[in-house]
C-alpha cells in the first residue's frame, strides 16, 4: 500500500514544498525544475484566469512571446553579461538564449509596430515560462530555473501618463491580491537591475522568505530592506568616542581599497561560544547603502555572503590597490586610526592616494552622512517620529517598476509626437514593467497557509472547492451527495482515480467538487484531504446510514459540523464565501 | 499612415503565412521563432480549450511537464543523438536540453508514481511549447523551432487494452477534427522514430504541405507515402528486357555498396532542356521502401535531397566498401550488368564480396520482391482491385502512435500484475503517444481557408465571431448595434484599439464581437476585416441613417445581405451555425 499519511516533518524548513510534492501537486524533475501534476496545474490555471481578469480591467491585451531571445538584442540593452542567462547551443551558433524576462523583446516588437503617440497608451502582457541559470535552486517553486511569470509592459509617451498607468497597475495588483484573501505587504523597493526609479514589491509574510521587509508599527511606511531607512539616533554627527568596527573591501577594478567605518554593534558577545567569530560581522553592515554610495564595490548585492570580495591576506597578496576610499557612518568621527587588518597590506601605505569621503551619487539624505548599519526590528521609523520598524521575512510574489526610457532609448522605441509635446517631433516611449510570479506564488501560498496537517488554499485558486469522502458502505450514496452538492445534478462524478498524483480523471473540469472514490479506509481519505487542503470536506461517516447526517469540515476556519444532508449546501456555501 | 490593404501577392507560395503577419496574428522574431499577438493568441487559446474538451471526454488528465529534459534520460531511450535536439549551455554543464516531445519524461514520471495494474488505464496530456533545432525553418508556423503541441500519453498493462485506448483516442481525434469543419484525411502512417507499430496521421489537404498522402478513389485506403503501396503490375516478376535505371548508395559504415535496380521511368526526356540531368532521377525511387529493406543505408529519410549519400566519384575517392548489396525491383531481372557508374570504383571489383538480395527485415509483402518506384497519381490501389490512387500534398496536424513498450522497457516503467496476466508478476506498461500541433494547425487552417482577400476561420477557433464596422457618422450608433448583437447589452464594447496588431483592448475577453472604432474610412475597415477573416461582418453603411439597414457579410459562404437591424441577430446566428 502506498503510504501518504502525514509524516512528522511539518514545521521543518522545507515543509510546505514537501507537502506540495506529497499531496501530488508537482514533482521535481531536476534541481530547480518541476513537472506540474493535475492538482498543481489546476491551481496554476486558476491563478492565470484570475490575473487575466484583472489585466483585462486595465485594458491590457494578452500576447505570447517566444521563450527564445537573442544575445544581440540583449547587448543593445546592456544586459547580455547577466550570469543567469541560460544560453542555447544550436547548430548555427545563433546566440540564442532563454528569456528570464521580456523587456528587450517587447520593446523591439512595439518599436516595430507603434509609430505615433495616437496609438498609446498600450498595455501588453503575457503569462509564460521564464528561465534563469539559478546558481543555487532552492525551496522548490520559490527559486527555480524554470518558472511561470505574468509580465505586463506598458507604453506611454509622457512621464505623467506613465505614472497614471503605474497607478492603474497598482490598483489592479491590489484588487488581485485582495481576492486571494492572504495578508500581503506592498513595499517601496529598489528598482535594481531593471532600471527606472519607482518600484513596489508585493510580499507574503513567511519565515521561508529570502527578502526582508521593514514595516512601521505606526505609519504606513513599508520598504524593502534594500531601500528602507531607519530614524537616526539623536546624537552629534561625529563623536570621537563611539566604538567602531571596520570593514575593508576592494573595487571591481582592484584599484581602490574601500574602508568602511561603522559603529560596533552592541550585543552579547558570541566569542565565548565561537572563538573564531572575532571582529564585526558582515551581517551588521548595510551593504545596500554601501553599494549605493560606492557602486563600483566588488559585490553582488543579491548574494553578499559569497560575492562580496573582502580584503584579506589572500586578496592582498595578489591585488595592489593604488588608492583608498574611506566611508564613515554618521556616528563615527573621521580619521580614525587604520584598523589592524590594513597592516597586512603589501602595498606600502605611502603609495596609496587617499580619497576619503567619496561623494555618493544616489543615496538619499545628506550625501556626506551615512547610516551604515543594518536595520533591525525595534529601530525607529524614518518617516514618522514615533513608530518603530519590524523586519519581516517575506516572499516577493509581485513587482511593479516604472522604467522610463531605460529600454526604449537604447532600442530606439520612439513615437512621433506633436511639437508641443517635444520640439524634436519624436520621443522615446515611457515604459513600465510589472511582474507576478505564478509558480512562485503557488509555493508562497502553500508556505503561508500550510499547517501541521497539510496545505490550505484560498477559494479562488484551490484545485477543487469541496471533497466528498464516503466511509465504508457509503460509496454509492456518496455519488448522490456529490451530485446534489453545489446544485449540480448530472453526469458522472469527478473521480479521484487511481492515486491523487496522476489520476484526476478530468471528465468535468469545470466542476469544483471531487469525490474520493478510491478503495481506501475513511481515515486515510481524511488525512489525504487534509494534506491536499480542500477548503471544505464533506464526510459520510457513521451517522450517514439511518440519520443521513454528514460532517462538514473546514480546517482553515476550524469548523467541524454535523448537519442533515438538506442543510449541507447552505453550510458549504457559507464556508466557501469566507475563504 | 500604416498601410495594411491587401497587396497583390495572394496565391503565392507563402500567402497564408504573410496574411497571418499582415493581419496581426503574429510576428517573426527570428528564423522559425514567432511572437503571438492578441489575435493569434485568441485562436490558439480557443484551439487549446477545444482540445481540452475532447481530452476530458476520454478521461485524460492535464499535466504540465517542464520544457527542460536531460541528455542522460534520452540516452536511456536511445534518442540522445537526434541532431534536432536543442541543448542548453548552463553553468554546470548539466546536459540539459529542450524537449521536442516528452515520451522520456512522462515515462520516467509515471514509472515513479504508478506501481500496480490497478492504477491503469492512465491517460495524461499537456499542451506546451516544444523545441527542435530545425535545419531549415520554413513556411511560418508549419516548420518552426519553437511550437505548441498537445501531447497525450496513455498507459495500459495489456496490449489489447492499449488498442482499446488507441481506438478511444482515434474517436476523440475524429470528434475534434469534425468540430473544425475543415476536410481532413486520416492516413495509415509509418511510426518512424517514435517506434511502435500502429500509427495514423491527420492531414489537411494543402498545396503548401510537405507530406504526400495517397488516397484511393474507390475504397477507404488512405496512407502516407512512406507506407503506401500501389497495386503491382500484372507482369512476370523477372523480365530480362525491362529498361532499368540504377541508383548506387553506400551504407552508414561506408563498408557496403548498395546498388538498386528499378524500372526506367517512362516520361518525356528532360535532357534537351537540361543536359546535365542525365541518368534516372532520385525522385523516381521510393526511398521509403528502400530504407525499410536496407535500414543501414546512409540516408535521412525526411530529407532525401540533402542527406542521401550517393555513390559518386567524390565518395569513391575516399570510401572503400568491402562488399556490395544489390536490390532489385520486382520487374527487373536479377544480375544485370553493373551500371557505368560502378566503373568509377577505386576498389577493385574482385575485392567486393557480393551479397545480393539482402533479406529485408520489415518490408510487408514478399520480402524478395520489391516495388521500388515511387507512387504517382493514377497508380492502382493495392487494397482494392479497381481503384486508383491520388497523391495529395498535405499538412500533417495530428498523429496517433501505439508505442507498446518502446519507452517503458528501456526506462523500466513496470507495474505489478497478477500471475494470470504475467507469470513474472510484472510487465512493462503498454504506451501510446498522440500529438496535435496547435501552432502548426493555426498555419494549416490559415492555408486551407485563405482566399484572395484574406484569412478565414472556422467558428470554433475564430479570434472573434463578428466584427461591427461603422461608416463615417455612424460611430455612435454602432455601439448600440454592437451591444444589441448576440443579445449582450451591457459594458463597454471591445474596441479594436490603436492598431489590430497590438491593440485589442481585452476589456471583455469572453465577448465574441468586436467593434472597429478606429478613425479610418469604411472601405479600409472592410478590407481589414476581410484580411483578419472574421466569420461575419456587420456594416453600418449608407442605408443606416434613416432606414436602419445594416449589411451582413459572410465571405466564406459568399453572402452579402442588407437587413433591418431587428433581423440582424437571427441572420448572424444562422450564418455562424454553418461555419
mmCIF file of C-alpha atoms in Angstrom, chain A residues 27-30 35 502, chain B residues 65 69-70 73 76 102-115 155 407-408 410-414 429 431:
data_model
loop_
_atom_site.group_PDB
_atom_site.id
_atom_site.type_symbol
_atom_site.label_atom_id
_atom_site.label_comp_id
_atom_site.label_asym_id
_atom_site.label_seq_id
_atom_site.Cartn_x
_atom_site.Cartn_y
_atom_site.Cartn_z
ATOM 1 C CA UNK A 27 7.281 16.513 -8.907
ATOM 2 C CA UNK A 28 10.863 17.650 -9.085
ATOM 3 C CA UNK A 29 12.398 16.555 -12.391
ATOM 4 C CA UNK A 30 15.848 18.067 -11.812
ATOM 5 C CA UNK A 35 6.629 18.919 -13.548
ATOM 6 C CA UNK A 502 -1.655 11.451 -11.585
ATOM 7 C CA UNK B 65 5.882 18.998 -17.694
ATOM 8 C CA UNK B 69 14.897 17.415 -20.027
ATOM 9 C CA UNK B 70 18.273 15.755 -19.669
ATOM 10 C CA UNK B 73 17.425 10.268 -19.826
ATOM 11 C CA UNK B 76 18.422 5.513 -21.923
ATOM 12 C CA UNK B 102 8.008 14.090 -23.777
ATOM 13 C CA UNK B 103 7.992 10.294 -24.060
ATOM 14 C CA UNK B 104 11.107 10.031 -21.903
ATOM 15 C CA UNK B 105 9.989 12.419 -19.151
ATOM 16 C CA UNK B 106 6.419 11.156 -18.882
ATOM 17 C CA UNK B 107 7.597 7.561 -18.827
ATOM 18 C CA UNK B 108 10.063 8.327 -16.037
ATOM 19 C CA UNK B 109 7.391 10.254 -14.129
ATOM 20 C CA UNK B 110 4.804 7.516 -14.477
ATOM 21 C CA UNK B 111 7.332 4.824 -13.600
ATOM 22 C CA UNK B 112 7.930 6.615 -10.293
ATOM 23 C CA UNK B 113 4.252 7.119 -9.471
ATOM 24 C CA UNK B 114 2.386 4.079 -10.760
ATOM 25 C CA UNK B 115 3.151 0.694 -9.280
ATOM 26 C CA UNK B 155 -0.633 3.715 -20.185
ATOM 27 C CA UNK B 407 9.877 3.532 -23.893
ATOM 28 C CA UNK B 408 8.540 1.643 -20.896
ATOM 29 C CA UNK B 410 14.262 0.821 -21.508
ATOM 30 C CA UNK B 411 13.042 3.185 -18.774
ATOM 31 C CA UNK B 412 11.774 0.331 -16.631
ATOM 32 C CA UNK B 413 8.209 1.596 -16.342
ATOM 33 C CA UNK B 414 6.672 -1.565 -14.973
ATOM 34 C CA UNK B 429 3.422 -0.695 -19.481
ATOM 35 C CA UNK B 431 2.041 3.027 -24.056
#
